[in-house]
Amino acid sequence: MRKFNLGIIISIIFLVLWIVLGLFSELISSEKPLYYIEDGKSYFPIIEQESLRDYKSQKHEAVIWPPIPFSSSSMDMQNTGSKAPGVMENRIGGNFKHLLGTDHLGRDVTAGLIAGANVSLKIVFYSLLLSAVFGILIGLITGYFGDQGLKVRFPNLFLIFSLFLTLIFHSSESGIMSLSFIIWLLICFILYFLLRSIPFKLFNSKKSLPLDLLIWRILEIFDSIPKILLLIAIFAGYSPSLERVIILIALISWPGISKIVRAETLSEKNKNYIEAGKALGFKNSRLILIHILPNIIAPISVYLTFFAGSIILIESSLSFLGLGMPPDVQTWGRMLALAKNHLSSWWLVFFPGFFIFASVYSLNTLGRYLSSKIQYRKQQNLLI
Amino acid sequence: MILPVLGIVLLLTMILGHYAGEIPPYLLEDDTKRAYSEEQIEQYKEKSGLNEPFFYISINKKGDKSFYYPQIEWNSSKNRFHRYLSNFIIGNLGYSNFYKSNVWDVIKLPILRTVIINIIVLIIVYSAGLYLGFYQVLKQKSIIGKSFNVIGQVFYAIPSFWLAILLLWLLANSQNFYLFPTNGWIWNTNQGIINAILNLSWSLVLPVICLSFGSVIYIASIFQQKMTEETKKSYFKALLSRGFSRKYILRKHVFRIALIPVVAVSTDLIPGLISGSVIIESIFNIPGMGRMAFQAFFTKDFQIIYAITLMATVLTWLNWILADYIYSKLDPRVQF
């Protein structure tokens, strides 16, 4: 009988709260009412995407407000200068309470937290997806083939390299669907077939490619640069946007994922079932994708929860420094940066930081719990 | 090995700088009018060598025929990358146009400050982390030992910048307790050098706590895990059955073995500390390396950015070499 675990229950509750707030942030905090009746007709302004007007100063026959009747960017002119939690906004449509107070511009803190949940959920989901796909692919390939495993002919290598260069060259200026791109593709393939047709030993024999060495030496160098300096350098030159944050965080975090995937693959590839598969004549791609990947996906998904926590930390420290997201989007880090200049208002100091802390803590706890489960299962299997 | 690494790191940052636009914005426009004429910008480019090509190879995409094929040119050694790297090796870091002086003169004091803070942080991290881990294993059965893991997991998830703001709110705020200054670096030799050092160390308390907090728990948990792993081995039981005390065995036999993973993870610590000091220095207004880099990115003073990134890389590599050396001393099977 396992012990009753309080930490995991708290963290699952918080994660569910975070995901619900993030997914339905539009419905939970908005300036528009959820439903109202005007001139005998009923409206659903959020679902019908009405343009924003001053709903609060109008009289409606019947109206249902969302739980937080403020949006993260709207300013309450009556309550500027960071008012304490519980302060009211007096309007014709009723009194609206700021549950967690307002900041110096009169923006509602609760609405900001919900908008921050939405942003962090988006960033975590997409950048984790991107970096997991890329990291798992690279980790599987480098782990499975090692330094000797992958044997390639020179023309194939040439084809891959030249296609890569063509893509890079055309992605920046002239666009992918241009005439010169097609011409260069043709040139690449013609050269490839020419090289293949040369009856020369060097071109036709298979040489082993030290894939593992090449990729991991480069990544080691990449490791030695402090990541936040790199991110600041990038954001200093480019305008902030959500897509850019997602792509850059994915770029930074995939080496960590593929390191773990590689280690798991290394321990898996010497097992008997892979040898049996090789003896049966299965292709490498089948062995990797159908036999190794399902066996390592459980430990990998555990590590991904830890990575989700670190992504939240990176994102919030970036927005704490005022980089990353565009300035009109409220994030947890940005709200915390506000607190630095308004230390007397404790609600600004406490709540945004608590949300960052709680999401990181609950992701870490979930990861730890899952990994203990997997280890338990492994021990059981070994005993049998 | 260090030279190609420096080259690749420099290339990466130079590519970033190149695409971010190397001409500083204050040269291009002022608030009201254009501050510098075209000729002056050309002169600036010529003086700082921006007219030279960027790398050994340059791909020229301008012109009519380049639509179908890129014109690849070989620039020999007359390029910015080569010039900067060769100057860096002989110790010439270039000229900062924003501060109007040599880069080394600008960044030597900030680097010294950051290195001093990080050395203090490392000493605290290792002494406190190892002590906490050791104590937890020693008092495994007591309440402190049992609650260590839970408290450690909670504290480990606290982001350093939230901790910094909480501490500022609690201990450097006139509403609560005004014990510490909000400024993290106070150096004033008017009242004698001893007074200055005392003031400095008092002002450094909060930043050092914030920087070392997460790492202490990280080190302690790794040390504790390895030690508990070792206590289940048969040599530990054999020594116990001979009548040695648990504390004696832990100190004499287990301590050294359990240091190995701690040294192994120390390679992750230094880049993490430098990243952390960017944030902590900007919160506590410490004129250190991280804050200087952060400011330089906004004034687009790329000479300083390159120098600081390369310095951080050199520091990281020195740490790796040191860690490898200690590792080989601890575990004689490993050859250095």
XYZ file of C-alpha atoms in Angstrom:
720
model
C 0.000 0.000 0.000
C 1.552 3.279 -1.104
C 1.491 6.298 1.114
C -1.086 9.018 0.626
C 0.733 11.685 -1.391
C -0.461 15.216 -0.692
C 1.969 16.944 -3.061
C 0.785 15.125 -6.163
C -2.883 15.868 -5.400
C -2.197 19.577 -4.893
C -0.129 19.763 -8.043
C -2.713 17.955 -10.193
C -5.389 20.333 -8.894
C -3.204 23.289 -9.775
C -2.338 21.923 -13.221
C -6.028 21.415 -14.002
C -6.733 24.961 -12.793
C -3.895 26.300 -14.961
C -5.076 24.456 -18.066
C -8.719 25.463 -17.582
C -7.778 29.113 -16.991
C -5.448 29.044 -19.979
C -7.856 27.375 -22.406
C -10.957 29.361 -21.461
C -9.259 32.656 -20.599
C -11.547 34.508 -23.025
C -14.667 33.178 -21.326
C -13.430 33.615 -17.762
C -12.132 37.152 -17.913
C -13.573 39.568 -20.423
C -14.973 43.073 -20.651
C -17.902 41.696 -22.642
C -20.783 39.933 -20.898
C -21.316 36.251 -21.578
C -24.972 36.827 -22.448
C -27.336 39.750 -22.526
C -30.786 40.703 -23.795
C -31.324 43.939 -25.661
C -34.621 44.950 -27.264
C -35.985 41.473 -26.667
C -33.143 39.773 -28.549
C -30.461 37.705 -26.842
C -26.768 38.063 -27.667
C -23.614 36.039 -26.917
C -20.942 38.710 -27.543
C -17.867 36.569 -26.874
C -18.927 33.690 -29.109
C -20.300 35.994 -31.813
C -17.118 38.090 -31.560
C -18.808 41.466 -31.304
C -16.469 44.431 -31.380
C -15.775 45.831 -27.930
C -17.982 48.654 -26.665
C -18.717 50.056 -23.260
C -21.042 47.352 -21.969
C -20.715 48.333 -18.336
C -22.241 51.773 -18.690
C -25.321 50.445 -20.517
C -28.514 49.118 -19.042
C -29.521 45.662 -20.244
C -32.755 43.807 -19.637
C -30.834 40.765 -18.491
C -27.106 40.202 -18.405
C -24.690 37.495 -17.274
C -21.140 38.667 -16.648
C -18.130 36.350 -16.768
C -16.569 35.452 -13.367
C -13.933 38.167 -13.835
C -15.610 41.057 -15.661
C -12.315 42.661 -16.725
C -9.817 41.974 -19.471
C -6.086 42.055 -18.853
C -5.458 45.205 -20.885
C -8.456 47.334 -19.886
C -7.748 50.104 -17.418
C -10.145 51.007 -14.628
C -9.839 54.765 -14.347
C -11.425 54.856 -10.881
C -8.810 52.528 -9.398
C -5.436 53.596 -10.778
C -2.348 53.604 -8.593
C -2.451 49.973 -7.396
C -5.488 49.532 -5.150
C -5.683 46.680 -2.646
C -7.717 43.485 -3.270
C -11.476 43.881 -2.884
C -11.728 47.372 -4.322
C -14.899 48.044 -6.340
C -15.523 49.588 -9.702
C -18.828 51.466 -9.601
C -20.704 51.415 -12.865
C -24.319 51.489 -13.992
C -24.237 47.783 -14.706
C -23.463 47.022 -11.081
C -20.441 46.993 -8.807
C -17.478 45.037 -10.092
C -15.015 43.779 -7.554
C -11.279 43.552 -8.257
C -10.640 40.229 -6.538
C -6.854 40.605 -6.333
C -6.568 44.362 -6.676
C -5.266 46.535 -9.479
C -1.856 47.702 -10.654
C -0.655 51.279 -11.115
C -2.553 51.705 -14.401
C -5.776 50.298 -12.968
C -5.553 46.943 -14.704
C -7.126 44.028 -12.890
C -4.541 41.627 -11.430
C -6.820 38.562 -11.683
C -7.439 39.178 -15.373
C -3.696 39.600 -15.881
C -3.010 36.282 -14.159
C -5.558 34.540 -16.397
C -4.064 36.121 -19.526
C -0.635 35.012 -18.279
C -1.941 31.464 -17.846
C -3.119 31.535 -21.453
C 0.242 32.791 -22.743
C 2.327 30.360 -20.716
C 0.082 27.432 -21.710
C 0.494 28.308 -25.388
C 4.260 28.724 -25.094
C 4.736 25.529 -23.094
C 2.546 23.445 -25.405
C 3.939 24.579 -28.729
C 7.609 24.867 -27.819
C 7.497 21.529 -26.013
C 5.894 19.948 -29.076
C 8.491 21.440 -31.417
C 11.494 20.615 -29.266
C 10.173 17.122 -28.436
C 9.703 16.188 -32.098
C 13.121 17.502 -33.063
C 14.909 16.282 -29.933
C 13.444 12.773 -30.072
C 14.332 12.455 -33.756
C 17.951 13.585 -33.300
C 18.372 11.597 -30.087
C 17.046 8.399 -31.673
C 19.258 8.759 -34.747
C 22.472 9.601 -32.881
C 21.841 6.989 -30.212
C 20.938 4.198 -32.592
C 23.603 4.717 -35.230
C 26.439 5.942 -33.030
C 29.722 6.625 -34.768
C 29.929 3.494 -36.891
C 26.325 2.532 -37.493
C 25.330 4.847 -40.290
C 27.008 4.024 -43.582
C 26.401 6.414 -46.422
C 27.518 6.790 -49.976
C 29.179 10.069 -50.831
C 26.530 11.141 -53.418
C 23.711 10.761 -50.882
C 25.578 12.934 -48.414
C 26.199 15.460 -51.150
C 22.502 15.494 -52.047
C 21.394 16.118 -48.465
C 23.977 18.833 -47.924
C 23.238 20.644 -51.171
C 19.479 20.502 -50.610
C 20.024 21.953 -47.146
C 22.148 24.805 -48.517
C 19.596 25.525 -51.234
C 16.808 25.703 -48.708
C 18.789 27.992 -46.398
C 19.791 30.292 -49.235
C 16.265 30.630 -50.571
C 14.442 30.834 -47.276
C 15.887 34.254 -46.496
C 15.258 36.370 -49.575
C 13.865 35.083 -52.800
C 11.288 32.745 -51.249
C 10.894 29.004 -51.535
C 8.495 28.930 -54.474
C 10.691 30.898 -56.848
C 12.141 29.971 -60.203
C 15.717 29.940 -58.958
C 14.789 27.493 -56.204
C 13.389 25.018 -58.719
C 16.447 25.452 -60.953
C 18.747 24.788 -58.015
C 16.763 21.726 -56.996
C 17.164 20.396 -60.528
C 20.899 21.130 -60.454
C 21.235 19.273 -57.135
C 19.497 16.169 -58.456
C 21.378 16.191 -61.782
C 24.700 16.407 -59.926
C 23.554 13.627 -57.609
C 22.767 11.256 -60.463
C 25.992 12.205 -62.230
C 28.002 11.419 -59.098
C 26.207 8.127 -58.646
C 26.953 7.066 -62.173
C 30.724 7.504 -61.803
C 32.217 4.003 -61.630
C 34.792 4.951 -59.031
C 35.472 3.139 -55.776
C 35.448 6.237 -53.574
C 31.971 7.258 -54.609
C 30.295 3.893 -54.578
C 31.663 2.328 -51.409
C 29.815 2.998 -48.151
C 31.680 5.040 -45.568
C 30.621 5.250 -41.948
C 29.577 8.723 -40.868
C 30.553 9.780 -37.296
C 27.128 11.259 -36.693
C 27.224 10.986 -32.902
C 30.585 12.744 -32.632
C 29.675 15.542 -35.036
C 26.348 16.451 -33.476
C 27.420 16.167 -29.842
C 30.610 18.189 -30.296
C 28.552 21.026 -31.766
C 25.988 20.794 -28.979
C 28.729 20.850 -26.336
C 29.924 24.157 -27.711
C 26.355 25.406 -27.733
C 26.091 24.390 -24.069
C 28.965 26.646 -23.042
C 27.145 29.870 -23.969
C 24.887 31.203 -21.223
C 21.443 30.796 -22.731
C 19.893 33.985 -21.436
C 22.661 36.078 -23.025
C 21.868 34.378 -26.320
C 18.147 35.013 -25.953
C 18.675 38.661 -25.010
C 20.964 39.077 -28.015
C 18.268 37.735 -30.298
C 15.410 39.738 -28.825
C 17.410 42.963 -28.891
C 17.412 42.825 -32.663
C 13.970 41.479 -33.469
C 10.497 42.669 -32.681
C 8.773 40.624 -29.976
C 6.085 38.097 -30.892
C 4.609 34.858 -29.595
C 5.855 32.751 -32.515
C 9.408 33.983 -32.052
C 9.378 33.151 -28.333
C 8.049 29.659 -29.059
C 10.631 28.921 -31.759
C 13.567 30.286 -29.761
C 12.659 28.427 -26.585
C 12.278 25.248 -28.638
C 15.695 25.875 -30.202
C 17.245 26.207 -26.771
C 15.584 23.227 -25.114
C 15.791 20.476 -27.751
C 19.422 19.478 -27.023
C 18.472 18.603 -23.448
C 15.633 16.371 -24.626
C 17.723 14.616 -27.243
C 20.488 13.975 -24.694
C 18.007 11.940 -22.637
C 16.539 10.212 -25.690
C 20.037 9.257 -26.792
C 20.883 7.747 -23.420
C 17.636 5.743 -23.388
C 18.222 4.556 -26.956
C 21.774 3.476 -26.130
C 20.527 1.259 -23.314
C 17.719 -0.106 -25.453
C 19.561 -0.880 -28.680
C 21.744 -3.663 -27.251
C 18.760 -5.679 -26.035
C 17.830 -9.004 -27.518
C 14.710 -7.956 -29.364
C 16.661 -5.485 -31.494
C 19.176 -8.193 -32.395
C 16.291 -10.476 -33.262
C 14.814 -7.760 -35.433
C 18.139 -7.280 -37.163
C 18.425 -11.031 -37.733
C 14.953 -11.036 -39.272
C 16.155 -8.359 -41.680
C 14.070 -5.436 -40.500
C 15.005 -2.012 -41.766
C 16.677 0.475 -39.426
C 13.740 2.859 -39.728
C 11.328 0.128 -38.620
C 13.552 -0.859 -35.696
C 13.839 2.760 -34.564
C 10.273 3.923 -34.989
C 8.226 0.784 -34.269
C 10.417 -1.078 -31.790
C 12.629 1.363 -29.880
C 10.408 4.460 -29.769
C 7.382 2.851 -28.004
C 9.736 1.372 -25.411
C 11.368 4.667 -24.497
C 8.359 6.956 -24.844
C 7.275 6.498 -21.202
C 10.519 7.722 -19.575
C 10.798 10.472 -22.205
C 7.334 11.806 -21.442
C 8.304 11.960 -17.774
C 11.292 14.108 -18.615
C 9.108 16.290 -20.805
C 7.138 17.382 -17.731
C 10.389 18.624 -16.164
C 11.178 20.445 -19.392
C 7.744 22.090 -19.309
C 8.669 23.541 -15.916
C 11.969 24.880 -17.190
C 10.224 26.402 -20.226
C 7.884 28.314 -17.897
C 10.939 29.579 -16.004
C 12.722 30.699 -19.193
C 9.622 32.434 -20.521
C 8.863 34.231 -17.280
C 12.445 35.360 -16.769
C 12.465 36.727 -20.329
C 9.261 38.649 -19.835
C 10.540 39.744 -16.419
C 13.415 41.427 -18.258
C 10.893 43.044 -20.606
C 11.728 40.902 -23.637
C 9.884 38.255 -25.545
C 6.186 38.974 -25.664
C 4.792 42.199 -27.168
C 4.184 44.892 -24.541
C 0.370 44.781 -24.661
C 0.236 41.119 -23.603
C 0.171 40.501 -19.847
C 2.388 37.662 -18.643
C 3.304 36.485 -15.173
C 6.893 37.629 -15.551
C 5.890 41.076 -16.743
C 3.490 41.540 -13.812
C 6.262 40.539 -11.436
C 8.571 43.092 -13.050
C 5.914 45.716 -12.232
C 6.081 44.686 -8.587
C 9.765 45.621 -8.523
C 8.781 49.277 -8.823
C 5.695 49.018 -6.580
C 7.034 47.129 -3.588
C 4.427 48.556 -1.208
C 1.573 46.668 -2.928
C 1.914 43.090 -1.741
C -0.700 41.659 -4.136
C 1.551 42.587 -7.074
C 4.545 41.012 -5.320
C 2.846 37.818 -4.316
C 0.328 36.507 -6.869
C 2.216 36.479 -10.241
C 5.285 34.947 -8.631
C 3.107 32.403 -6.881
C 1.608 31.306 -10.205
C 5.078 30.809 -11.728
C 6.221 28.930 -8.638
C 3.102 26.772 -8.431
C 3.161 25.749 -12.077
C 6.857 24.860 -11.923
C 6.398 23.002 -8.644
C 3.411 21.001 -9.813
C 5.077 20.031 -13.098
C 8.189 18.916 -11.199
C 6.123 16.952 -8.685
C 4.123 15.278 -11.441
C 7.356 14.319 -13.202
C 8.864 12.922 -10.023
C 5.709 10.935 -9.283
C 5.548 9.466 -12.792
C 9.232 8.542 -12.779
C 8.849 6.739 -9.446
C 5.907 4.819 -10.947
C 7.971 3.825 -13.980
C 10.888 2.692 -11.847
C 8.468 0.659 -9.737
C 7.099 -1.004 -12.858
C 10.604 -1.720 -14.157
C 11.544 -3.423 -10.889
C 8.378 -5.527 -11.081
C 9.256 -6.589 -14.627
C 12.772 -7.519 -13.598
C 11.458 -9.704 -10.789
C 9.238 -11.636 -13.177
C 40.168 22.902 -28.379
C 39.342 26.290 -26.878
C 40.169 28.178 -30.090
C 37.627 26.540 -32.434
C 35.045 26.782 -29.671
C 35.679 30.499 -29.273
C 35.522 30.834 -33.039
C 32.149 29.121 -33.279
C 30.704 31.057 -30.331
C 31.955 34.333 -31.807
C 30.538 33.408 -35.208
C 27.150 32.699 -33.651
C 27.007 35.987 -31.750
C 28.375 37.921 -34.733
C 25.687 36.461 -36.985
C 23.098 37.564 -34.432
C 24.626 41.024 -34.259
C 24.888 41.240 -38.025
C 21.209 40.534 -38.508
C 20.171 42.741 -35.598
C 21.817 45.705 -37.350
C 25.280 46.722 -36.257
C 24.888 50.476 -36.527
C 23.761 51.775 -33.140
C 20.352 53.476 -33.170
C 21.640 56.629 -31.500
C 23.836 57.209 -34.546
C 20.918 56.886 -36.933
C 18.323 59.076 -35.302
C 17.783 61.356 -32.371
C 14.501 62.176 -30.695
C 13.930 65.256 -32.766
C 16.207 65.160 -35.755
C 18.726 62.986 -37.486
C 21.812 63.377 -35.355
C 24.450 62.259 -37.818
C 24.689 62.773 -41.534
C 25.227 60.025 -44.089
C 28.888 60.948 -44.363
C 29.427 60.622 -40.633
C 27.765 57.211 -40.632
C 30.061 56.195 -43.484
C 33.020 57.463 -41.453
C 31.818 55.483 -38.464
C 31.519 52.368 -40.576
C 35.009 52.871 -41.931
C 36.486 53.557 -38.494
C 34.917 50.538 -36.834
C 35.587 48.314 -39.821
C 31.955 47.682 -40.691
C 32.772 48.155 -44.370
C 34.788 44.986 -44.355
C 33.073 41.731 -45.275
C 31.597 39.689 -42.485
C 33.213 36.286 -42.904
C 35.826 34.482 -45.003
C 33.173 33.695 -47.585
C 30.586 36.215 -48.617
C 27.559 35.384 -50.697
C 26.570 38.294 -52.825
C 22.894 38.261 -53.660
C 22.765 41.714 -55.256
C 22.845 42.076 -59.032
C 20.947 40.650 -61.964
C 22.540 37.248 -62.409
C 22.501 36.400 -58.714
C 18.823 35.584 -59.068
C 19.873 32.299 -60.602
C 23.180 31.650 -58.900
C 24.780 33.199 -55.805
C 28.131 34.863 -56.310
C 30.388 33.364 -53.699
C 33.491 35.412 -52.965
C 36.580 34.515 -50.996
C 37.662 37.369 -48.745
C 40.928 35.861 -47.428
C 41.780 37.178 -43.961
C 40.425 40.688 -44.532
C 37.169 40.174 -42.723
C 35.619 41.233 -39.432
C 35.462 37.765 -37.965
C 39.152 37.078 -38.493
C 40.152 40.525 -37.263
C 38.047 40.293 -34.110
C 39.192 36.783 -33.190
C 42.878 37.520 -33.730
C 42.558 40.733 -31.717
C 40.755 38.856 -28.951
C 43.573 36.336 -28.642
C 46.212 39.032 -28.144
C 43.938 40.761 -25.633
C 42.540 43.605 -27.709
C 38.782 43.567 -27.316
C 37.969 46.516 -29.541
C 36.546 49.993 -29.027
C 33.149 50.710 -27.526
C 31.454 53.560 -29.327
C 28.874 54.090 -26.583
C 31.306 54.458 -23.692
C 33.991 56.096 -25.878
C 36.803 53.933 -24.581
C 38.424 50.527 -24.932
C 36.100 47.612 -24.271
C 38.463 46.067 -21.763
C 38.516 49.283 -19.718
C 34.724 49.288 -19.727
C 34.128 45.654 -18.820
C 37.025 44.859 -16.482
C 35.335 46.228 -13.348
C 31.905 44.658 -14.069
C 33.568 41.308 -14.736
C 35.533 41.609 -11.489
C 32.309 42.352 -9.575
C 30.463 39.426 -11.131
C 33.383 37.081 -10.505
C 33.598 38.170 -6.846
C 29.865 37.619 -6.356
C 29.950 34.261 -8.114
C 32.927 33.046 -6.080
C 31.062 33.905 -2.865
C 27.981 32.156 -4.265
C 29.984 29.042 -5.219
C 31.570 28.827 -1.766
C 28.153 29.113 -0.132
C 26.568 26.650 -2.569
C 29.158 23.962 -1.953
C 29.545 24.362 1.804
C 25.828 24.712 2.520
C 24.740 22.148 -0.050
C 27.191 19.479 1.080
C 26.447 20.149 4.739
C 22.688 19.945 4.212
C 22.971 16.711 2.244
C 25.290 15.171 4.831
C 23.074 16.231 7.708
C 19.984 14.818 6.044
C 21.584 11.402 5.575
C 22.898 11.468 9.141
C 19.506 12.298 10.633
C 17.482 10.150 8.241
C 15.077 8.914 10.891
C 14.324 12.277 12.515
C 11.613 14.739 11.449
C 14.161 17.122 9.912
C 15.549 14.396 7.697
C 12.146 13.227 6.583
C 10.811 16.686 5.830
C 13.968 17.699 3.979
C 12.813 16.286 0.649
C 9.408 17.940 0.738
C 10.787 21.334 1.781
C 13.578 21.037 -0.761
C 11.129 20.307 -3.578
C 9.021 23.317 -2.636
C 12.005 25.660 -2.354
C 13.630 24.355 -5.523
C 10.644 25.487 -7.607
C 10.826 29.098 -6.351
C 12.128 31.227 -9.219
C 15.105 33.356 -8.195
C 13.556 36.612 -9.337
C 10.418 36.015 -7.286
C 12.588 35.262 -4.278
C 14.511 38.480 -4.909
C 11.339 40.558 -5.033
C 9.878 38.812 -1.980
C 13.070 39.527 -0.029
C 13.095 43.133 -1.206
C 9.458 43.481 -0.178
C 10.077 41.915 3.209
C 13.549 43.136 4.191
C 14.285 46.240 2.152
C 10.934 47.981 2.405
C 10.048 50.781 4.768
C 6.591 49.242 5.333
C 7.982 45.984 6.718
C 11.644 45.835 7.736
C 14.263 48.157 6.361
C 17.339 46.042 7.109
C 19.127 45.872 3.767
C 19.737 48.476 1.065
C 17.865 47.957 -2.225
C 21.093 48.702 -4.034
C 23.191 45.566 -4.327
C 26.637 47.085 -4.662
C 27.718 49.883 -2.319
C 31.403 50.761 -2.496
C 32.425 53.906 -0.688
C 35.931 54.355 0.701
C 35.279 57.677 2.444
C 35.169 56.098 5.919
C 38.091 53.764 5.529
C 38.541 50.510 3.675
C 37.214 48.249 6.459
C 33.962 50.167 6.668
C 33.636 49.974 2.904
C 34.089 46.200 2.890
C 31.546 45.804 5.686
C 29.017 47.950 3.843
C 29.656 46.032 0.629
C 29.165 42.645 2.244
C 25.985 43.862 3.948
C 24.598 45.066 0.626
C 25.570 41.787 -1.065
C 23.590 39.588 1.346
C 20.298 39.608 -0.574
C 21.742 39.087 -4.092
C 23.952 36.252 -2.885
C 20.993 34.542 -1.182
C 18.919 34.807 -4.367
C 21.705 33.486 -6.602
C 22.704 30.572 -4.400
C 19.267 29.472 -3.200
C 18.268 27.041 -5.958
C 21.778 25.645 -6.432
C 22.179 24.835 -2.724
C 19.104 22.619 -2.826
C 20.167 21.086 -6.136
C 23.633 20.179 -4.817
C 22.217 18.970 -1.489
C 19.666 16.699 -3.144
C 22.204 15.143 -5.505
C 24.685 14.601 -2.673
C 21.968 13.155 -0.465
C 20.731 10.769 -3.181
C 24.203 9.376 -3.846
C 24.927 8.993 -0.131
C 21.697 7.108 0.564
C 22.490 4.903 -2.423
C 25.903 4.128 -0.939
C 24.478 3.323 2.504
C 22.582 0.383 0.994
C 25.792 -1.227 -0.299
C 27.431 -4.140 1.432
C 30.664 -2.379 2.424
C 28.646 0.072 4.471
C 26.889 -2.761 6.300
C 30.194 -4.537 6.850
C 31.720 -1.440 8.409
C 28.623 -0.932 10.565
C 28.824 -4.520 11.815
C 32.436 -3.975 12.801
C 31.222 -1.331 15.197
C 32.124 1.908 13.462
C 29.652 4.690 14.046
C 27.394 5.735 11.203
C 28.785 9.282 11.243
C 32.384 8.030 11.020
C 31.657 5.805 8.019
C 29.749 8.540 6.238
C 32.558 11.030 6.758
C 35.509 8.765 6.050
C 34.233 6.460 3.320
C 31.029 7.664 1.723
C 31.747 11.399 1.523
C 34.426 11.107 -1.145
C 32.437 8.727 -3.330
C 29.347 10.893 -3.122
C 31.331 13.960 -4.207
C 31.738 12.547 -7.734
C 28.234 13.316 -9.066
C 28.358 16.709 -7.332
C 31.500 17.609 -9.269
C 29.921 16.249 -12.448
C 26.911 18.573 -12.193
C 29.073 21.590 -11.353
C 29.618 22.052 -15.097
C 25.968 23.076 -15.399
C 26.255 25.485 -12.487
C 28.446 28.203 -13.992
C 26.350 28.954 -17.117
C 23.299 28.882 -14.858
C 24.919 31.346 -12.454
C 25.856 33.720 -15.275
C 22.303 33.532 -16.630
C 20.972 34.112 -13.133
C 23.252 37.071 -12.547
C 21.768 38.858 -15.560
C 18.409 38.921 -13.803
C 19.601 39.374 -10.233
C 22.002 42.177 -11.178
C 19.241 44.023 -12.966
C 16.943 43.689 -9.931
C 19.519 44.810 -7.370
C 21.197 47.405 -9.628
C 24.587 45.737 -9.381
C 26.880 47.187 -12.064
C 28.136 43.756 -13.082
C 28.708 41.772 -16.249
C 25.135 40.621 -16.696
C 23.607 44.064 -16.343
C 26.242 45.530 -18.639
C 25.399 42.938 -21.297
C 21.701 43.619 -20.831
C 22.229 47.362 -21.303
C 24.578 46.851 -24.227
C 21.922 44.918 -26.113
C 19.649 47.949 -26.016
C 22.300 50.446 -27.054
C 23.438 47.875 -29.658
C 27.011 48.175 -28.442
C 28.025 44.955 -30.123
C 31.716 45.149 -29.248
C 30.740 44.778 -25.590
C 28.282 41.978 -26.348
C 30.901 39.954 -28.197
C 33.457 40.519 -25.440
C 31.074 39.526 -22.635
C 29.778 36.438 -24.446
C 33.326 35.294 -25.152
C 34.371 35.990 -21.559
C 31.420 33.967 -20.281
C 32.424 31.126 -22.594
C 36.025 31.277 -21.384
C 34.831 31.218 -17.750
C 32.628 28.208 -18.496
C 35.490 26.371 -20.140
C 37.880 27.107 -17.287
C 35.256 25.663 -14.959
C 34.926 22.535 -17.088
C 38.688 21.967 -17.028
C 38.757 22.467 -13.253
C 35.849 20.056 -12.827
C 37.606 17.431 -14.968
C 40.763 17.806 -12.863
C 38.893 17.416 -9.555
C 36.975 14.476 -11.008
C 40.220 12.683 -11.867
C 41.530 13.342 -8.350
C 38.378 11.931 -6.753
C 38.050 8.924 -9.003
C 41.523 7.580 -9.898
C 40.062 5.363 -12.618
C 39.312 8.468 -14.677
C 42.278 9.735 -16.643
C 42.598 13.474 -17.096
